[in-house]
Coordinates of C-alpha atoms in Angstrom, one line a residue:
X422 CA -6.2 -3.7 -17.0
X423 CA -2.8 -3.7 -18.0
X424 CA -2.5 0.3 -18.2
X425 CA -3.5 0.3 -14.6
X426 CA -0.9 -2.2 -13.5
X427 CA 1.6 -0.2 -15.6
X428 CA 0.6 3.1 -13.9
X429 CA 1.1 1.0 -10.1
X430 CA 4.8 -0.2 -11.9
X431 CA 5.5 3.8 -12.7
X432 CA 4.8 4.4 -8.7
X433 CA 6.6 1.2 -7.3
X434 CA 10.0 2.7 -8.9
X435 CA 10.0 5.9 -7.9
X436 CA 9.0 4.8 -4.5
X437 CA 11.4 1.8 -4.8
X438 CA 14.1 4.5 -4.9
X439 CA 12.6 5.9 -1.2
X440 CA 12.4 3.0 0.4
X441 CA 16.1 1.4 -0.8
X442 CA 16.9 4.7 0.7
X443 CA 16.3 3.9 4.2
X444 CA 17.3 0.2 3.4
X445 CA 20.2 0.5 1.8
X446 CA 22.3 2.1 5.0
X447 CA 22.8 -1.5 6.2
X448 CA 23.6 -2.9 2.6
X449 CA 26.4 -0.7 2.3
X450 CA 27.7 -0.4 5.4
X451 CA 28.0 -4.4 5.6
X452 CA 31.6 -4.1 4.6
X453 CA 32.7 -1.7 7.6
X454 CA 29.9 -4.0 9.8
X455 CA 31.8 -7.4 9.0
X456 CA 35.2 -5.7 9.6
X457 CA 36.2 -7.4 12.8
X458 CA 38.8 -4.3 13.5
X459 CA 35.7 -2.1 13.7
X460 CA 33.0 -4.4 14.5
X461 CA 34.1 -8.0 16.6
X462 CA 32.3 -11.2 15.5
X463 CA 30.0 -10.6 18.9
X464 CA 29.0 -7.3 18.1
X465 CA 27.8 -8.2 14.6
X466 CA 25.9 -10.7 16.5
X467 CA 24.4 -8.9 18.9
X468 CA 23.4 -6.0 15.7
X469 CA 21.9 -9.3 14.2
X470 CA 19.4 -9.8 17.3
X471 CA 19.2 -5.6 18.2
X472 CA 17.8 -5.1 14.3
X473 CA 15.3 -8.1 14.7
X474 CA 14.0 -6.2 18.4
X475 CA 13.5 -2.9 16.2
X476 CA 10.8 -4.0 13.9
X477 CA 9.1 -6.3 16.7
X478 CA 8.8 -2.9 18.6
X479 CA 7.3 -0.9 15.7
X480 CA 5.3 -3.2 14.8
X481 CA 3.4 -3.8 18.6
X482 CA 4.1 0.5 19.5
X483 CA 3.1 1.0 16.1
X484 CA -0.5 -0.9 16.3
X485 CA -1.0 -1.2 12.5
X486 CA -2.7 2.7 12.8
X487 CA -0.9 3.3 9.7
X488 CA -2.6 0.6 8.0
X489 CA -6.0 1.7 9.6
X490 CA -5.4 5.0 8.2
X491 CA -5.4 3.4 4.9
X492 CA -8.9 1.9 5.3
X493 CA -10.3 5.0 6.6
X494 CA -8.7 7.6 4.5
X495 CA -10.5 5.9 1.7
X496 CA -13.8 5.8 3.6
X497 CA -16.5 8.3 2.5
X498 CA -17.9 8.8 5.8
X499 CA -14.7 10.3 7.0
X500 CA -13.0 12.3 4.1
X501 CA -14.3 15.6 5.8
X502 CA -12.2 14.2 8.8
X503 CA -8.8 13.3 7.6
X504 CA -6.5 15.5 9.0
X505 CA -8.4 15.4 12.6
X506 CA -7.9 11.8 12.0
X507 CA -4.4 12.0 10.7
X508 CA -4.0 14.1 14.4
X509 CA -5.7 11.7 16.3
X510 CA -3.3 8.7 15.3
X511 CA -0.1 11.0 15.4
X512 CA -0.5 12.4 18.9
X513 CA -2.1 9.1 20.4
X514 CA 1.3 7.4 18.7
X515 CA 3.7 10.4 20.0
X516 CA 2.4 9.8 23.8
X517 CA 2.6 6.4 23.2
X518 CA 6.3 6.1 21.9
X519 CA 7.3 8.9 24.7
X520 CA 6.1 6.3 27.8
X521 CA 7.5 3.8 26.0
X522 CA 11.6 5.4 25.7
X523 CA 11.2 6.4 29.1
X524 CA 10.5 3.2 30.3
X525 CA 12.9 2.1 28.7
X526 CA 15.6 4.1 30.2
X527 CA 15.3 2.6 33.6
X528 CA 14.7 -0.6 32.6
X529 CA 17.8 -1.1 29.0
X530 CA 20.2 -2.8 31.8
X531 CA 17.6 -5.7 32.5
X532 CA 17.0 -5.8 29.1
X533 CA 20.5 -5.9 28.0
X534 CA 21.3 -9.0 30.6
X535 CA 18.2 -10.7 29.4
X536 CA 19.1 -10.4 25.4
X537 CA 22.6 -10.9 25.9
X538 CA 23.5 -12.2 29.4
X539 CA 24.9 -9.4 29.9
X540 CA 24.5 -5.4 30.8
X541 CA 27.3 -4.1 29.0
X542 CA 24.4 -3.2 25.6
X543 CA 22.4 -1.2 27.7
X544 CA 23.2 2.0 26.2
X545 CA 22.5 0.0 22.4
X546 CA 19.5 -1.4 23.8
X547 CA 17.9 2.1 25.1
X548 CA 19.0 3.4 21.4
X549 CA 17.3 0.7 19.9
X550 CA 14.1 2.3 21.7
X551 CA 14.5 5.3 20.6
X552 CA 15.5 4.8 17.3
X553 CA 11.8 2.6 16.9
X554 CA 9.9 5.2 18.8
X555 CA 11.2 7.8 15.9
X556 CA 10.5 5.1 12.9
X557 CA 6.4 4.6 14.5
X558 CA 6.4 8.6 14.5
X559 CA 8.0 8.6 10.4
X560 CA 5.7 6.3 9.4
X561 CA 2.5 8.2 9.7
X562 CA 3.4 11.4 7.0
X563 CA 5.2 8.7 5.0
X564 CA 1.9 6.9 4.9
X565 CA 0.0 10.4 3.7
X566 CA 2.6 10.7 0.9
X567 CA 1.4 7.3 -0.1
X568 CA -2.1 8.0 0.0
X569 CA -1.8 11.3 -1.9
X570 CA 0.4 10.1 -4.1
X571 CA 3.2 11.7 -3.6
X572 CA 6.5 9.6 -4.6
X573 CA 9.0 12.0 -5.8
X574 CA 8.3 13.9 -2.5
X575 CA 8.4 10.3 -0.6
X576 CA 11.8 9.5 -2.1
X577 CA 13.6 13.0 -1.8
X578 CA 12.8 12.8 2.2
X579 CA 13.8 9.5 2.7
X580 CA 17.2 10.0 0.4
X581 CA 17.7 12.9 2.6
X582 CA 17.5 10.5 5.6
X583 CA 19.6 7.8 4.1
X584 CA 22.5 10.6 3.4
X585 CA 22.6 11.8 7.1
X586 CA 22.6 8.4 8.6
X587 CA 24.6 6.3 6.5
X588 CA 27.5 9.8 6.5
X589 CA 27.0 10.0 11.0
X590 CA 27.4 6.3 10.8
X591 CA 31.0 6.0 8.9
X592 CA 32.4 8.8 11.1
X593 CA 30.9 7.4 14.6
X594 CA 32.2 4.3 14.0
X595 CA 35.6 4.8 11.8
X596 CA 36.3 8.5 13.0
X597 CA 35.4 8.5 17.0
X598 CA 35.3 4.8 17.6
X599 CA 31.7 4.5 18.4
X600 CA 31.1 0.9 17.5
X601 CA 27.6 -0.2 18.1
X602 CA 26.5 2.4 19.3
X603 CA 27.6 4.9 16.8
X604 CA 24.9 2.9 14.5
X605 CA 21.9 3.3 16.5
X606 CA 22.7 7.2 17.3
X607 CA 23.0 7.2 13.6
X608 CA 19.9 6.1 12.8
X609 CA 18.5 8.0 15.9
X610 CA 19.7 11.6 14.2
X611 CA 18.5 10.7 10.5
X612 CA 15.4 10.1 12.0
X613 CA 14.8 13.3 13.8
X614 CA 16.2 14.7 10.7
X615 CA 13.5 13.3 8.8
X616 CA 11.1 14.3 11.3
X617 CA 12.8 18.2 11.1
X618 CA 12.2 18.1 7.2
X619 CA 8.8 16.8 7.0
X620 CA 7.4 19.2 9.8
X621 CA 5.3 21.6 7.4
X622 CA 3.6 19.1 5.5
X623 CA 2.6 17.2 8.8
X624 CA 1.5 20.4 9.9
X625 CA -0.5 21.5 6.8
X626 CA -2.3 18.1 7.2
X627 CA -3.2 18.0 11.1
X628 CA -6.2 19.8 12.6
X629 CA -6.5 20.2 16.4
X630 CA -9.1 18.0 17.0
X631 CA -8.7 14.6 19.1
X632 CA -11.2 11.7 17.8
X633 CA -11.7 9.2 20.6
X634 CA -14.8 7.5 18.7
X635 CA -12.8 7.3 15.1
X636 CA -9.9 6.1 17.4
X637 CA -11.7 3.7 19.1
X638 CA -13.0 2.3 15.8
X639 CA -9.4 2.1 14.5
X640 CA -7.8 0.6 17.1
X641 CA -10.5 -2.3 16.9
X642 CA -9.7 -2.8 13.0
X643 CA -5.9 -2.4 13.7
X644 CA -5.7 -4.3 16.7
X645 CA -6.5 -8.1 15.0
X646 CA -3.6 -6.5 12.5
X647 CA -0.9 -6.1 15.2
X648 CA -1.1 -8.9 16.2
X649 CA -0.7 -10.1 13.1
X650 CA 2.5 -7.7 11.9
X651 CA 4.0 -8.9 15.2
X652 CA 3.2 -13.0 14.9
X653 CA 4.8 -12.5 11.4
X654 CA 7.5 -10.5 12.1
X655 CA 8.4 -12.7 14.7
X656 CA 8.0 -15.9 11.9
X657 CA 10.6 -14.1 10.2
X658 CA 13.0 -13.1 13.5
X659 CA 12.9 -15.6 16.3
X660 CA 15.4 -17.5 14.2
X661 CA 18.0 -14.5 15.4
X662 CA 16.5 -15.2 18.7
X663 CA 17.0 -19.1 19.1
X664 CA 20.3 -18.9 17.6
X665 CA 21.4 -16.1 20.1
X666 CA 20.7 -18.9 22.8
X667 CA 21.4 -22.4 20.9
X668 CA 24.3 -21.2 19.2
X669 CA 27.1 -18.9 19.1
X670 CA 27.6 -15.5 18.1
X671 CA 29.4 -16.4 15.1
X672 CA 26.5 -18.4 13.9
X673 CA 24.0 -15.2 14.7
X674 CA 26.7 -13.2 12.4
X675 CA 26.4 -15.1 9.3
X676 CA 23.5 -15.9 9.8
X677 CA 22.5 -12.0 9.8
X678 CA 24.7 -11.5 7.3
X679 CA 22.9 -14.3 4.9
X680 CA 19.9 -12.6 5.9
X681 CA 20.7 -9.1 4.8
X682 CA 21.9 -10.1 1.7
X683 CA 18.5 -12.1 0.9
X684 CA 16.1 -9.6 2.5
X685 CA 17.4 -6.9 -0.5
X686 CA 14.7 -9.0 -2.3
X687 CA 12.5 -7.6 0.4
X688 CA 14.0 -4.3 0.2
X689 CA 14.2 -3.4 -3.4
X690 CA 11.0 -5.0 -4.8
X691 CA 8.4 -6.5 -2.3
X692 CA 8.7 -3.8 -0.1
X693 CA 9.1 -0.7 -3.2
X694 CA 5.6 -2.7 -5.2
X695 CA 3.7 -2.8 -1.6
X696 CA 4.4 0.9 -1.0
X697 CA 2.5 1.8 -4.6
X698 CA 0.2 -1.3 -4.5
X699 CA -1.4 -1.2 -0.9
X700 CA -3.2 1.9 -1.6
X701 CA -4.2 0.6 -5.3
X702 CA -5.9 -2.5 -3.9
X703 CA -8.5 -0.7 -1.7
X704 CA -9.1 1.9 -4.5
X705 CA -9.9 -1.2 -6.9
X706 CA -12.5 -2.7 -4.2
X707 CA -15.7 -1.4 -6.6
X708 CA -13.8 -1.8 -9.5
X709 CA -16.0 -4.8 -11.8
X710 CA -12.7 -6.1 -12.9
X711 CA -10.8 -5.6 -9.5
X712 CA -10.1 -9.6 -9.3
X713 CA -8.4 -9.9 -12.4
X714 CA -6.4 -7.3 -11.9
X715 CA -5.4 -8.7 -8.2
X716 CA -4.4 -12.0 -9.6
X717 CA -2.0 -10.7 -12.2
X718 CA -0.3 -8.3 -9.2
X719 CA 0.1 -11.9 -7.5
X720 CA 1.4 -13.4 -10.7
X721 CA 3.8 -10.6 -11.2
X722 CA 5.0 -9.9 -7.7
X723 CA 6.1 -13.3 -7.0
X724 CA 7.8 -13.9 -11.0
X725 CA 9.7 -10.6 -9.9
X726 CA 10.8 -12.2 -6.5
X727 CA 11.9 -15.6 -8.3
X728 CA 13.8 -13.7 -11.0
X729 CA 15.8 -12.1 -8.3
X730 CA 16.0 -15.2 -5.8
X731 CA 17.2 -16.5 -8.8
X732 CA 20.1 -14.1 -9.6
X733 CA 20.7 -13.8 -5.4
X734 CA 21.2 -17.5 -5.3
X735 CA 23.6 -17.8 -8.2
X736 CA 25.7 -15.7 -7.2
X737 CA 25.5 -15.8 -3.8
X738 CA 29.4 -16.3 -3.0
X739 CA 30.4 -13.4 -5.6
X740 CA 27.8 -11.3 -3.6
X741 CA 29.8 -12.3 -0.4
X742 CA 32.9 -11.7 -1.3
X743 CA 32.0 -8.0 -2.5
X744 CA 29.8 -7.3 1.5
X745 CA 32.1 -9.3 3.9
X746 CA 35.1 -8.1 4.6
X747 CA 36.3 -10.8 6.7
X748 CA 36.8 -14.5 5.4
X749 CA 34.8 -15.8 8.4
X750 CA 31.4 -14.8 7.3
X751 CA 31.7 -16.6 3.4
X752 CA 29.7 -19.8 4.1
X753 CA 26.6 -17.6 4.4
X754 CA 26.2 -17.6 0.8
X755 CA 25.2 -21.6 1.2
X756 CA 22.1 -19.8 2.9
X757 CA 20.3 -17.4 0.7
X758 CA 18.9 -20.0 -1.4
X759 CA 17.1 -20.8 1.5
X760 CA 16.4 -17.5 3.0
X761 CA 15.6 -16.7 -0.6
X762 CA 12.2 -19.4 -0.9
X763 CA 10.9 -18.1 2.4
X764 CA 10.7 -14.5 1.7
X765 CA 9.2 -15.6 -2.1
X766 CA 6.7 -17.6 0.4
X767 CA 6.0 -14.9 2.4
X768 CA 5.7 -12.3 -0.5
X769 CA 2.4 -14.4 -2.1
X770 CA 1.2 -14.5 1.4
X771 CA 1.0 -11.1 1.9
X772 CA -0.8 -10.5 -1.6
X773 CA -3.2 -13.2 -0.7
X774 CA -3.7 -11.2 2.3
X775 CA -5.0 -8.7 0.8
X776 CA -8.6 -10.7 0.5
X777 CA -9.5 -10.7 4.1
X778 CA -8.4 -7.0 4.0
X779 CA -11.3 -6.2 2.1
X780 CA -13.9 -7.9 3.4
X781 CA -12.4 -6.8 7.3
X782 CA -11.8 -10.3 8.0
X783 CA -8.5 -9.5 9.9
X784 CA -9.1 -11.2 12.8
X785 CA -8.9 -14.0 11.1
X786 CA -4.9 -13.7 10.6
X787 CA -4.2 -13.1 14.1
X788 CA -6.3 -16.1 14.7
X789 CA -3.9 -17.7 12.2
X790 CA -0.3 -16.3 12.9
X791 CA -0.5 -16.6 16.3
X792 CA 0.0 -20.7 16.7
X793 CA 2.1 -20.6 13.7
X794 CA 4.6 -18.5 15.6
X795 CA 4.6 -21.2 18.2
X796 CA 4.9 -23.4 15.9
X797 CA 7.7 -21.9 13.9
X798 CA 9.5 -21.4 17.5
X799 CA 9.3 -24.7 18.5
X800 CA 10.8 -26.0 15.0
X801 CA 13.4 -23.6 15.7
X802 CA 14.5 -24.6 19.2
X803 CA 13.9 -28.3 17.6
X804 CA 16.5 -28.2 15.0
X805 CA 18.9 -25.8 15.6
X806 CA 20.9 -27.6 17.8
X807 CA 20.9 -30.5 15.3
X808 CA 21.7 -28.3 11.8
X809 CA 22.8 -24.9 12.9
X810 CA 22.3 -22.0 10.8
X811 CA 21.0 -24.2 8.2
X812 CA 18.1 -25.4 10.3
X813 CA 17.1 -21.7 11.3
X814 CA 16.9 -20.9 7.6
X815 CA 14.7 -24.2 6.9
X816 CA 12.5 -23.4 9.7
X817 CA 12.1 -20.0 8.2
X818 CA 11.2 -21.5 4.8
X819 CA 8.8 -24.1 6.2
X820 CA 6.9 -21.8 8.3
X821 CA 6.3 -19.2 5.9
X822 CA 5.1 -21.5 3.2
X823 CA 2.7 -23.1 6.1
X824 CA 1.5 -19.6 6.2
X825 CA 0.9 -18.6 2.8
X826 CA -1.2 -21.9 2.7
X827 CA -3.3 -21.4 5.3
X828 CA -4.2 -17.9 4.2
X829 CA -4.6 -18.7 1.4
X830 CA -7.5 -21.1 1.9
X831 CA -9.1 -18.3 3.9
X832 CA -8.5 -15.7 1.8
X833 CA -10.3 -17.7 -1.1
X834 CA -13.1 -18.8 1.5
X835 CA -14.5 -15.4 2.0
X836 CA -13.1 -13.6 -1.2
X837 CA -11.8 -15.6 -4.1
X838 CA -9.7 -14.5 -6.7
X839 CA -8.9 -16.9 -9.7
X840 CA -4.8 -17.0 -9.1
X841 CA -3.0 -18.3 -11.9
X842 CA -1.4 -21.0 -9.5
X843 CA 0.0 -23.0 -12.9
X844 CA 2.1 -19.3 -14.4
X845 CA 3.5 -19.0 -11.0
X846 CA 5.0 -23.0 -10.4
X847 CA 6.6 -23.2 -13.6
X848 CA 8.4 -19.8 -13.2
X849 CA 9.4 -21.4 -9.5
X850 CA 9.9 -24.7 -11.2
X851 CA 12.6 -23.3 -13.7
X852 CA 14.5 -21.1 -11.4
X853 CA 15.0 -24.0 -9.0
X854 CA 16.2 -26.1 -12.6
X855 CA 18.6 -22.8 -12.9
X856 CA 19.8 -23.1 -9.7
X857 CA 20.4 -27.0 -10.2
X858 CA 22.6 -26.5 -13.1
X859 CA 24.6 -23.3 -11.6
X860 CA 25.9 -25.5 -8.7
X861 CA 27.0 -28.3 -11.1
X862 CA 29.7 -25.1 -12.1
X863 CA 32.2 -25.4 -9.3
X864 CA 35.6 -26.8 -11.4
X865 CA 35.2 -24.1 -13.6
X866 CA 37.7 -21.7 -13.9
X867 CA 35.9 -18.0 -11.8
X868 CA 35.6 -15.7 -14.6
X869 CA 34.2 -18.4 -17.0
X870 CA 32.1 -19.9 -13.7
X871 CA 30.9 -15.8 -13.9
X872 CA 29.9 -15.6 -17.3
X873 CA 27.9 -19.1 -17.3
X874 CA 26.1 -17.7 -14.9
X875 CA 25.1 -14.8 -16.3
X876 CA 23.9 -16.9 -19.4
X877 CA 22.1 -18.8 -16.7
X878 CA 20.1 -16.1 -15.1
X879 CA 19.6 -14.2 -18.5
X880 CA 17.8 -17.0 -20.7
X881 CA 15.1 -17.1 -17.4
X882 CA 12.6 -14.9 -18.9
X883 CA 13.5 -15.9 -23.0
X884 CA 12.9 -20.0 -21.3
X885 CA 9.3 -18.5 -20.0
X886 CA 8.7 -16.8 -23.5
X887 CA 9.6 -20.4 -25.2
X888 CA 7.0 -22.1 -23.0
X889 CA 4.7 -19.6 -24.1
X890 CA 4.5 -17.9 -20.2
X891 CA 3.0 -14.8 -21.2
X892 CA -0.6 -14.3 -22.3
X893 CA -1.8 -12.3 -25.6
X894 CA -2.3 -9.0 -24.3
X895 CA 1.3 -9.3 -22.3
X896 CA 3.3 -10.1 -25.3
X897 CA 1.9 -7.3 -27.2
X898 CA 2.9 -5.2 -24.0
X899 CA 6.4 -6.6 -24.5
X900 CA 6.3 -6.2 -28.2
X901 CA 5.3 -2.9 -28.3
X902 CA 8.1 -2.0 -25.8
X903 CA 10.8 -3.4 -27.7
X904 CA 9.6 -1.3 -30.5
X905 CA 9.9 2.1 -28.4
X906 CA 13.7 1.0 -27.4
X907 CA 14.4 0.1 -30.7
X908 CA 13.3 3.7 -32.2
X909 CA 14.8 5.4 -29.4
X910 CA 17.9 3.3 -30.3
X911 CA 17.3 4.4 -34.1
X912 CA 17.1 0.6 -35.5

């Protein structure tokens, strides 16, 4: 069980490294984005609320087709038909998209005044189109990469992507004064590059044939999952929304700023493990000890995302101080502690997920997310006008552990899997302990402060070992690594 685990762990790095890739463009580029002589307070704002609109509009354009493509790749009725099926999805997605940006076009000023009161972000807006309309298209042949395992191929593209877009972005915004603008026309031409680069394998694996039936029965198992992607997406985003409206544009700033900082969680490991695991738990469907092997994916996902909450929310001011360039952003480390338990939330639900995958029970999480999200936008319009920022980020926290509840008891309803619900509190109950004592560290000198908590973060897993966290066959595992780096080390 473990061996197979270890082989998914191999595949989540090197695709971790493709997917930072696209990622890490807004990471770095935080310091020219917080900048106020590039970027003003309002424009960092209204990126904040533009960035949110993006994945809402790949998500519903997108229609989860990626995700049925998954399911049916794997289907043994229709392995003859993959690339008229790959086909299918692409073209059906590529008229889609096109009817889509050139709505857009005539109608980015409305849109602009309805967002932001205002029709000055048209342009911005109708690049915000585009730039999703290319992401839907660049999903599809990053899916096949996934499917055929492919993740040095995966990562090389999307590196290649991350070096034209993050280089266009520095010189359209520091060079020729392009401000917000430059950042979406960025992203629009990495894209396109992407697209340019990837051409011949999407050709090799197309064949001129349009399925309306397989279409048909894909839209109806994708469908139930839109609507899901979209509800959840929006759990995680209408926080940008409400504030844009409830409070000011300084408040959306840190508040995307906070975010940003705590969604590299997302980024660099729930996000990187998803990319190698998704395909991994439909393989394992007929596999006789499948559920095992699914509850210790949950149990080391989520000790991964604590581990890192951890560090995030330690040294959440040091981190600020390194990404914001100006002073007026640095209370935003008081939120990524939050921000922090929401995604953690949000990361077991999505595992847990997985269970109503199987047994095509996905109608079931539309039936869920969709009052949730009302929920989750009332709470928001309920107390962000009492607590600000900091009621946004509880409201994001709250919802998303409401979630993770309630699919949970589904999941288990029509699939159980025996989660190891003790393993994963303690790891959560000793990483809020951590944080305790880290903030009890504030009339310490900094570099001593530092080096605390470093001691802090570092005795998390040796704590777990002492409490005898790990199982037989996992300290073995452990042991039997610390013996390779010792004889690589020569001790």
């Amino acid at each position: 069980m473990l061996q197979g685990i270890k082989n998914t762990a191999k595949s989540s790095i090197i695709y971790g490294l493709g997917n930072i890739s696209t990622k890490l463009v807004g990471i770095v580029l935080l310091p020219l984005y917080t900048n106020t002589e590039l970027i003003s307070i309002e424009e960092f704002g209204v990126l904040g609320v533009v960035d949110v609109s993006i994945q809402i509009l790949v998500a519903v354009f997108g229609l989860s087709l990626y995700q049925a493509f998954f399911r049916w790749y794997w289907d043994s009725k229709y392995i003859s038909e993959r690339k008229s099926i790959f086909f299918t999805i692409f073209s059906f997605l590529a008229l889609l998209v096109g009817i889509s940006v050139v709505g857009g076009f005539f109608v980015s000023n409305s849109l602009s005044t309805l967002l932001f009161n205002n029709a000055i972000y048209a342009n911005v807006v109708f690049y915000m189109l585009v730039s999703s309309s290319l992401q839907i298209l660049s999903q599809l042949p990053l899916s096949y990469m996934r499917l055929e395992e492919k993740p040095i191929y995966y990562t090389i593209t999307n590196l290649s992507r991350l070096i034209v877009s993050l280089l266009l972005t520095v010189i359209f915004i520091t060079k020729m004064g392009r401000g917000l603008e430059g950042i979406y026309e960025a992203q629009i031409l990495g894209n396109i590059f992407f697209l340019l680069i990837t051409s011949r394998y999407i050709f090799n694996r197309i064949k001129g044939k349009f399925n309306f039936a397989v279409l048909k029965e894909m839209l109806e198992y994708s469908l139930p999952l839109t609507i899901a992607s979209v509800s959840g997406i929006a759990l995680a985003t209408l926080d940008r929304y409400v504030l844009n409206y409830k409070a000011t544009m300084l408040d959306v700033g840190i508040y995307t700023l906070a975010f940003r900082i705590a969604n590299t969680i997302r980024v660099f490991i729930v996000h990187s493990i998803q990319l190698a695991v998704a395909p991994t738990i439909f393989r394992l469907m007929n596999h006789p000890n499948n559920k095992a092997i699914y509850s210790r994916i949950m149990t080391y996902f989520t000790l991964l995302v604590i581990y890192a909450s951890l560090g995030l929310s330690i040294f959440g001011f040091e981190i600020l101080t390194i990404f914001s360039t100006d002073d007026v952003y640095l209370s935003a480390y008081k939120l990524i502690p939050i921000l922090a338990l929401g995604i953690l939330f949000g990361t077991a639900k999505d595992v847990a997920i997985n269970g109503l995958n199987i047994v095509k029970k996905t109608k079931i999480v539309s039936y869920i997310v969709l009052p949730l999200a009302v929920f989750h936008l009332g709470l928001n319009f309920t107390i962000i006008p009492i607590l600000g920022v900091y009621g946004a980020a509880i409201a994001s926290a709250v919802s998303q552990g409401i979630f993770l509840l309630v699919v949970l008891y589904f999941a288990q309803k029509y699939y159980p899997i025996p989660f190891e619900y003790k393993r994963i509190l303690l790891s959560l109950l000793l990483a809020v302990i951590l944080f305790i004592v880290s903030n009890q560290l504030t009339p310490l000198a900094t570099w001593p402060k530092i080096l605390v908590k470093l001691l802090l973060v570092a005795s998390f897993p040796f704590i777990l070992w002492i409490f005898s966290f790990l199982k037989e066959d996992e300290k073995q595992w452990v042991n039997g690594g610390i013996r390779k780096i010792k004889g690589i080390l020569g001790f």
